[in-house]
Amino acid sequence: DPKGVLQINGQTYPTDDWTNVTPKILSYLGANKHVQRNHPLSILRQRIVNYFYAAYRNSRGNPLFSVYDQLSPIVTVEQNFDNLLFPTDHVSRARSDCYYINRHQLLRAHTTAHQADLIACGLDNFLVAGEVYRRDEIDSTHYPVFHQLDAVRLLTKETLFGRNQDLEIFENDWQLKSKTSAIPETSSKCLDQTKQVCHTLEAVKLMEHEMKDVLVGLARDLFGTQLEYRWVDTYFPFTQPSWELEVLFKGNWLEVLGCGIMRHEILQRSGAHNNIGYAFGLGLERLAMVLFDIPDIRLFWSNDSGFLNQFSEENLQKLSKYKPISVYPQCTNDLSFWLPLGVEVDTGFACNDFYDLVRTVAGDVVEQISLIDRFKNRKTGKSSLCFRIVYRHMERTLTQAEVNDIHKRIADACVENFRVEIR
Ligand code: PHE
C-alpha cells in the first residue's frame, strides 16, 4: 500500500520495512475453523475442552477451566515473544518465520501469546484455542495457518499441598541466589531439566506429577486406554523444566504436545507471584490428521460437502474416519530461474518468500514444492534454482492446460517480484 498502512477488519495498521504479511494470509483471519459446527478441528477442540471440564471441578461441581477461543490473532512482539522470555536473538522471531504486520505487531505464531495477559487478568485455570500463523514449506503436513490449543493451571500453596501446609512452593533465599527478570540477551538454547532456582523440589515434583497425570489422561481419552507413550525432555523459553509427550501410533512416535513448569518471571510480572503453574500447548491439525485419518492438511480448509459431511459433533466420543471419495491425479511441473547477478542462493533469496508468492498466485492447488537443484555458473557468476511444484486439486481433476496457466502465472510473478530470469 502506497500510504504504508494495512486495513484489517476495519482497523488501520501502519506498515514498515518489517511487513511481510500477504493479502492471501490476511484472508484467513476470522475463518475460525476451530469453532465451525461439525468441523473436525472443532470436534477435537470440544473433546479436549470437555476432558478438562471433567478433570477439574470445584466443590459445587462446576468446571474450573474457562475457555478463550475467539481472541484476535493480531498480537504484539511483547505478547508473542518478550512476555514469554524468548531471548532477543531467538530464531523463531525471524522475519523469515513469522507474518509481521510491522516491527511491533504480528499474527501470533502460537496461542501461548495470550498467556501472560490472561494471568494478569486474574485467571488461574484457562484454555486458549485459535489459529496461528507461521511461514514454512509446502507439503501435506504444513500450512501457513493452523490451530493450537494452550492451557495454564496455577496453584497456590493451599491448593498444591492440601493438608501438608508445612511445605513451601518457594525457597527461602531464592531472591538472593537468582539474578532473574530481564529477557536474556542471547539464547541459552541448551536443554535444562533442572528446577528453577526459586522453586522447592517438592513443589516442582508435585506439579510435574499432576501435569503428567492429566496429560496422559488426555492422550488416553483421545487414543484409547491402551496407548504407549513416553516423555521427552525439551526446551521452551517459557517453561522449565519442559517436556514433549509422544504417543506410539501405527509404529511411529508421534509428538502430541509440549508442556512444562511455567517460568516464575512470567507469573511475577503478571501479578501471580504466589503461584506455581504448569502450561501445555498442542497443534490441533496434527492430532486431527491421525485421529480422523485425514491425509492432507489442506482438507481442513475445504468447503466441499463431500468432506465436511463426514464429520459430526453429535457424538463427540465417536470420531469417524475420513473416507477419501477419490484421489485426483497429481500434475508436476518444474520451474528454474537465474537469480539476479550478485544475489546468492543462501543469503539473498529466502525460499519462504517464494512459497508465499506461490500461495498468493496459486492457492491450495499446490500440494508440495521441493527445491530440487541449485548451482552457480562459474563463468557468469549467476546462481540458478529449480523448484518442483506438485499440483493437485482436492475436489476435482486439474487439466494440463489449467496447470500450465497457473505455472506460467507463478513464473511471471517471480520475474516481477524477484527480478529473476526464467530458464
Ligand atoms: N507454544 C509451544 C509451541 O508452539 C507449545 C507450548 C505451550 C509448550 C505451552 C509449553 C507450554 O510449540
XYZ file of C-alpha atoms and ligand atoms in Angstrom:
435
model
C 0.000 0.000 0.000
C 1.465 3.356 -1.023
C 0.261 5.100 2.149
C 2.048 2.494 4.195
C -0.975 1.151 6.018
C -2.940 -2.087 6.108
C -6.677 -2.327 6.716
C -7.587 -5.404 8.723
C -11.163 -5.875 9.949
C -11.802 -2.142 9.740
C -8.689 -1.281 11.744
C -5.681 0.552 10.323
C -2.171 -0.745 10.920
C 0.984 1.065 9.790
C 3.367 -0.963 7.646
C 7.158 -0.651 7.642
C 10.304 -2.365 6.390
C 9.419 -5.406 8.526
C 5.982 -6.018 6.978
C 5.710 -9.385 5.227
C 2.090 -10.439 5.712
C 0.347 -11.052 2.377
C -3.306 -10.388 1.406
C -3.698 -14.132 0.932
C -2.647 -14.782 4.527
C -4.834 -11.961 5.860
C -7.815 -13.587 4.148
C -7.668 -16.394 6.754
C -8.466 -14.066 9.665
C -11.892 -14.823 11.031
C -12.214 -18.187 9.271
C -12.459 -19.767 12.732
C -12.412 -23.390 11.592
C -11.876 -24.432 15.212
C -15.392 -23.295 16.151
C -17.173 -24.202 12.902
C -20.039 -26.615 13.568
C -19.136 -30.246 12.741
C -15.663 -29.314 11.520
C -13.081 -31.931 12.603
C -10.926 -29.236 14.255
C -13.915 -28.061 16.245
C -14.827 -31.611 17.245
C -11.302 -32.187 18.528
C -11.301 -28.855 20.385
C -14.546 -29.812 22.126
C -13.178 -33.219 23.073
C -10.169 -31.615 24.758
C -12.220 -28.896 26.454
C -14.679 -31.491 27.782
C -11.812 -33.581 29.091
C -10.569 -30.587 31.097
C -14.060 -29.697 32.282
C -14.398 -33.223 33.660
C -10.861 -33.477 35.044
C -11.083 -30.340 37.204
C -14.250 -29.320 39.066
C -14.825 -27.025 42.022
C -16.706 -28.004 45.190
C -20.043 -27.203 43.533
C -19.255 -29.460 40.592
C -18.604 -26.686 38.082
C -15.648 -26.741 35.681
C -12.561 -24.902 36.931
C -11.248 -24.041 33.483
C -12.540 -21.219 31.320
C -12.104 -21.235 27.537
C -10.957 -18.409 25.241
C -11.333 -19.319 21.585
C -12.085 -16.013 19.865
C -9.100 -13.833 20.810
C -7.718 -11.706 17.985
C -4.686 -13.304 16.305
C -3.071 -9.867 15.899
C -0.614 -9.577 18.776
C 2.441 -7.568 19.705
C 6.036 -8.741 19.706
C 5.826 -8.439 23.503
C 2.874 -10.836 23.670
C 4.278 -13.393 21.256
C 7.911 -13.342 22.466
C 9.086 -10.863 25.128
C 6.474 -11.664 27.795
C 7.332 -15.335 27.321
C 11.054 -14.678 27.869
C 12.204 -15.526 24.360
C 15.823 -14.325 24.138
C 16.173 -11.225 21.972
C 18.089 -13.212 19.332
C 15.861 -16.313 19.367
C 15.488 -17.872 15.892
C 11.703 -18.048 15.977
C 11.470 -14.233 15.931
C 12.956 -14.178 12.406
C 11.154 -12.284 9.697
C 11.516 -15.390 7.537
C 9.459 -17.454 10.021
C 6.612 -15.145 11.104
C 3.992 -12.998 9.456
C 4.713 -9.460 10.634
C 2.258 -6.596 10.179
C 5.056 -4.229 11.160
C 8.028 -4.227 13.552
C 5.709 -4.232 16.592
C 2.801 -6.419 15.556
C 2.443 -9.851 14.025
C -0.031 -12.667 13.510
C 0.509 -14.854 16.583
C 2.874 -17.760 15.981
C 1.417 -19.685 18.929
C -1.610 -19.380 21.206
C 0.808 -19.121 24.142
C 0.977 -15.434 23.139
C -2.105 -14.763 25.313
C -0.808 -16.485 28.426
C 0.685 -13.530 30.336
C -2.284 -11.236 29.609
C -4.856 -13.740 30.816
C -2.911 -14.344 34.026
C -2.656 -10.583 34.522
C -6.480 -10.512 34.253
C -6.569 -12.741 37.315
C -7.308 -16.071 35.620
C -5.767 -19.201 37.061
C -7.226 -22.113 35.042
C -7.785 -21.480 31.355
C -7.647 -22.892 27.839
C -6.932 -20.852 24.716
C -7.740 -22.127 21.235
C -7.242 -20.379 17.931
C -5.405 -20.258 14.650
C -1.700 -19.442 14.480
C 0.462 -18.290 11.582
C 3.928 -19.478 10.572
C 5.922 -19.189 7.376
C 7.011 -22.642 6.324
C 7.479 -25.052 3.483
C 4.637 -26.503 1.424
C 3.747 -30.173 1.835
C 0.939 -32.414 3.078
C 1.557 -31.618 6.776
C 2.438 -27.900 6.638
C 0.121 -24.985 6.111
C 0.861 -21.328 6.964
C -2.236 -21.189 9.155
C -3.009 -23.935 11.655
C -4.665 -24.263 15.045
C -3.380 -24.660 18.563
C -4.822 -25.191 21.990
C -2.931 -23.970 25.065
C -3.639 -24.348 28.745
C -2.455 -22.848 32.017
C -3.142 -24.052 35.533
C -1.916 -22.069 38.525
C -1.836 -23.379 42.064
C -1.314 -21.743 45.424
C 0.378 -23.189 48.468
C -3.080 -24.169 49.774
C -4.240 -25.951 46.618
C -0.885 -27.586 45.894
C -0.073 -29.016 49.322
C -3.560 -29.568 50.784
C -3.159 -30.926 54.301
C 0.628 -30.524 54.266
C 0.758 -26.784 54.785
C 4.213 -27.037 56.354
C 5.615 -27.414 52.821
C 6.590 -24.373 50.733
C 6.455 -23.514 46.997
C 9.451 -21.182 47.195
C 12.950 -21.496 48.591
C 13.589 -19.016 51.401
C 16.531 -17.170 49.934
C 15.971 -17.588 46.189
C 15.801 -13.837 45.524
C 19.419 -13.613 46.649
C 20.562 -16.654 44.696
C 18.969 -15.850 41.340
C 19.618 -12.883 39.129
C 16.353 -13.178 37.205
C 13.808 -10.917 35.496
C 15.080 -9.273 32.290
C 14.881 -11.112 28.963
C 18.225 -12.772 28.337
C 20.326 -11.090 25.644
C 21.381 -14.308 23.990
C 19.765 -17.693 23.892
C 20.979 -20.470 26.083
C 19.209 -22.955 23.845
C 20.631 -25.792 25.875
C 18.339 -28.271 27.489
C 17.983 -27.506 31.175
C 15.872 -30.040 33.045
C 16.834 -28.728 36.490
C 14.183 -26.959 38.523
C 14.079 -23.175 38.627
C 16.135 -21.698 41.466
C 13.085 -20.158 43.158
C 11.073 -23.385 43.493
C 11.352 -26.053 46.147
C 11.893 -29.573 44.850
C 8.687 -30.821 46.492
C 6.576 -28.140 44.776
C 8.053 -28.906 41.356
C 7.690 -32.665 41.760
C 4.045 -32.398 42.811
C 3.292 -30.037 39.953
C 5.075 -32.242 37.433
C 3.189 -35.275 38.686
C -0.225 -33.622 38.424
C 0.537 -32.237 34.967
C 1.815 -35.518 33.543
C -1.120 -37.414 35.046
C -3.663 -35.101 33.466
C -1.913 -35.039 30.084
C -1.514 -38.808 29.886
C -5.226 -38.949 30.752
C -5.930 -36.641 27.826
C -3.851 -38.818 25.484
C -5.744 -41.918 26.712
C -9.039 -40.154 26.128
C -8.051 -39.426 22.524
C -6.029 -42.509 21.563
C -7.566 -45.163 23.790
C -6.543 -46.511 27.175
C -4.059 -48.995 25.699
C -1.736 -46.356 24.320
C 2.046 -46.438 24.660
C 3.653 -43.118 25.443
C 6.935 -41.533 26.511
C 8.108 -38.198 27.941
C 10.958 -36.492 26.100
C 12.995 -33.681 27.686
C 12.874 -30.482 25.677
C 13.357 -26.718 25.857
C 10.842 -23.860 25.720
C 11.821 -20.328 26.743
C 8.704 -20.048 28.926
C 8.822 -23.323 30.887
C 11.486 -25.086 32.937
C 11.697 -27.999 33.081
C 9.942 -28.794 29.782
C 8.756 -31.990 28.113
C 7.110 -33.326 24.999
C 4.606 -36.144 25.170
C 4.973 -38.712 22.414
C 2.498 -41.444 21.614
C 3.166 -44.637 19.672
C 0.791 -44.547 16.726
C 0.885 -47.114 13.893
C 4.509 -47.887 14.716
C 5.741 -44.271 14.839
C 6.387 -41.979 17.792
C 4.087 -39.034 17.319
C 4.710 -35.772 19.133
C 1.409 -34.805 20.751
C 2.118 -31.774 22.927
C 4.693 -29.576 24.649
C 4.469 -28.680 28.325
C 6.358 -27.660 31.426
C 6.533 -25.809 34.723
C 5.944 -22.129 33.971
C 8.891 -19.756 34.369
C 8.310 -17.824 37.552
C 9.373 -14.484 35.997
C 6.262 -14.677 33.790
C 3.982 -15.200 36.780
C 5.707 -12.467 38.786
C 5.332 -9.920 36.030
C 1.643 -10.813 35.674
C 0.974 -10.357 39.380
C 0.834 -14.055 40.264
C 3.968 -14.100 42.466
C 2.463 -16.566 44.966
C 1.582 -19.189 42.362
C 3.278 -22.075 40.669
C 1.844 -23.265 37.380
C 2.028 -25.673 34.521
C 1.321 -24.924 30.874
C 0.968 -27.006 27.755
C 0.223 -26.469 24.095
C -0.732 -28.717 21.202
C -1.437 -28.488 17.493
C -4.971 -29.460 16.515
C -4.281 -30.377 12.857
C -1.508 -32.815 13.645
C -3.776 -34.668 16.080
C -6.872 -34.460 13.906
C -4.961 -35.886 10.936
C -4.163 -39.089 12.812
C -7.404 -39.358 14.797
C -9.692 -38.872 11.775
C -7.293 -40.373 9.172
C -7.152 -37.106 7.234
C -4.265 -37.427 4.739
C -3.671 -33.819 3.717
C -3.670 -30.645 5.807
C -5.370 -28.643 3.045
C -8.557 -30.636 3.618
C -9.184 -28.646 6.822
C -9.800 -25.643 4.564
C -12.095 -27.470 2.182
C -15.679 -26.281 1.838
C -16.574 -29.403 -0.114
C -19.652 -31.096 1.363
C -18.157 -34.484 0.470
C -15.503 -33.726 3.095
C -17.444 -31.725 5.685
C -20.484 -34.056 5.824
C -18.309 -36.923 7.014
C -17.920 -35.403 10.495
C -20.479 -34.765 13.196
C -20.275 -33.388 16.716
C -23.460 -35.270 17.724
C -21.413 -37.941 19.433
C -18.071 -36.493 20.464
C -16.859 -39.791 21.881
C -17.017 -41.488 18.487
C -14.592 -39.966 15.996
C -15.391 -41.074 12.448
C -12.619 -41.908 9.996
C -12.300 -39.921 6.810
C -13.065 -41.880 3.624
C -11.463 -40.328 0.540
C -14.116 -40.017 -2.154
C -11.391 -40.487 -4.709
C -7.937 -39.146 -5.161
C -7.493 -36.839 -8.106
C -4.284 -37.081 -10.136
C -1.198 -35.011 -9.434
C 0.468 -32.849 -12.028
C 4.166 -31.980 -11.672
C 5.930 -29.017 -13.273
C 9.462 -27.704 -12.678
C 10.393 -24.041 -12.529
C 14.023 -22.981 -12.989
C 15.361 -19.477 -12.890
C 18.545 -17.425 -12.659
C 18.765 -15.099 -9.686
C 19.854 -11.529 -10.466
C 23.655 -11.168 -10.573
C 25.001 -10.739 -7.057
C 22.063 -12.420 -5.298
C 23.269 -15.554 -3.549
C 21.079 -18.604 -3.036
C 21.805 -18.893 0.672
C 21.839 -15.275 1.749
C 19.946 -13.201 -0.804
C 16.953 -15.381 -1.586
C 14.529 -16.659 1.035
C 12.678 -19.754 -0.113
C 9.800 -18.804 2.193
C 9.301 -15.671 0.067
C 8.936 -17.902 -2.967
C 6.458 -20.171 -1.147
C 4.326 -17.186 -0.156
C 4.300 -15.923 -3.711
C 3.151 -19.344 -4.921
C 0.392 -19.374 -2.301
C -0.727 -15.943 -3.384
C -0.829 -16.831 -7.069
C -1.962 -20.460 -6.970
C -3.557 -21.019 -3.553
C -4.406 -24.529 -2.424
C -3.946 -26.322 -5.755
C -0.252 -26.533 -4.879
C 0.266 -29.698 -2.872
C 4.031 -29.629 -2.498
C 7.128 -27.694 -3.502
C 10.647 -29.059 -3.331
C 13.906 -27.357 -4.160
C 15.428 -29.959 -6.476
C 18.502 -28.171 -7.786
C 20.719 -25.185 -7.186
C 24.077 -24.241 -8.638
C 26.277 -21.309 -9.502
C 27.571 -20.738 -13.026
C 31.341 -20.123 -12.666
C 31.575 -18.012 -15.816
C 28.615 -15.668 -15.386
C 28.616 -15.726 -11.578
C 24.845 -16.197 -11.580
C 23.026 -18.657 -9.344
C 20.217 -20.894 -10.511
C 17.387 -22.540 -8.598
C 14.973 -25.228 -9.662
C 11.741 -25.907 -7.786
C 9.480 -28.881 -8.431
C 5.848 -27.919 -7.945
C 3.231 -30.636 -7.479
C -0.288 -29.534 -8.346
C -3.384 -31.365 -7.192
C -6.895 -30.142 -6.618
C -8.633 -31.565 -3.560
C -12.019 -31.923 -5.228
C -11.551 -32.468 -8.958
C -9.097 -33.308 -11.719
C -6.978 -30.425 -12.975
C -6.394 -30.274 -16.717
C -2.855 -29.905 -18.078
C -3.889 -26.594 -19.667
C -5.076 -25.262 -16.321
C -1.849 -26.288 -14.625
C 0.234 -24.744 -17.392
C -1.632 -21.499 -16.972
C -1.093 -21.389 -13.200
C 2.558 -22.353 -13.661
C 3.024 -19.526 -16.154
C 1.451 -17.047 -13.743
C 3.827 -18.164 -10.985
C 6.785 -17.717 -13.344
C 5.599 -14.232 -14.342
C 5.130 -13.233 -10.707
C 8.665 -14.437 -9.920
C 10.112 -12.293 -12.698
C 8.186 -9.303 -11.431
C 8.843 -9.755 -7.713
C 12.333 -11.245 -7.571
C 13.747 -9.939 -10.879
C 14.762 -13.463 -11.833
C 15.247 -14.778 -15.339
C 13.265 -17.902 -16.240
C 15.401 -20.636 -17.834
N 3.858 -22.785 22.335
C 4.500 -24.072 22.197
C 4.586 -24.410 20.697
O 4.013 -23.726 19.890
C 3.761 -25.158 22.940
C 3.807 -24.997 24.449
C 2.822 -24.282 25.116
C 4.812 -25.594 25.197
C 2.861 -24.143 26.487
C 4.851 -25.477 26.564
C 3.875 -24.740 27.207
O 5.219 -25.380 20.313
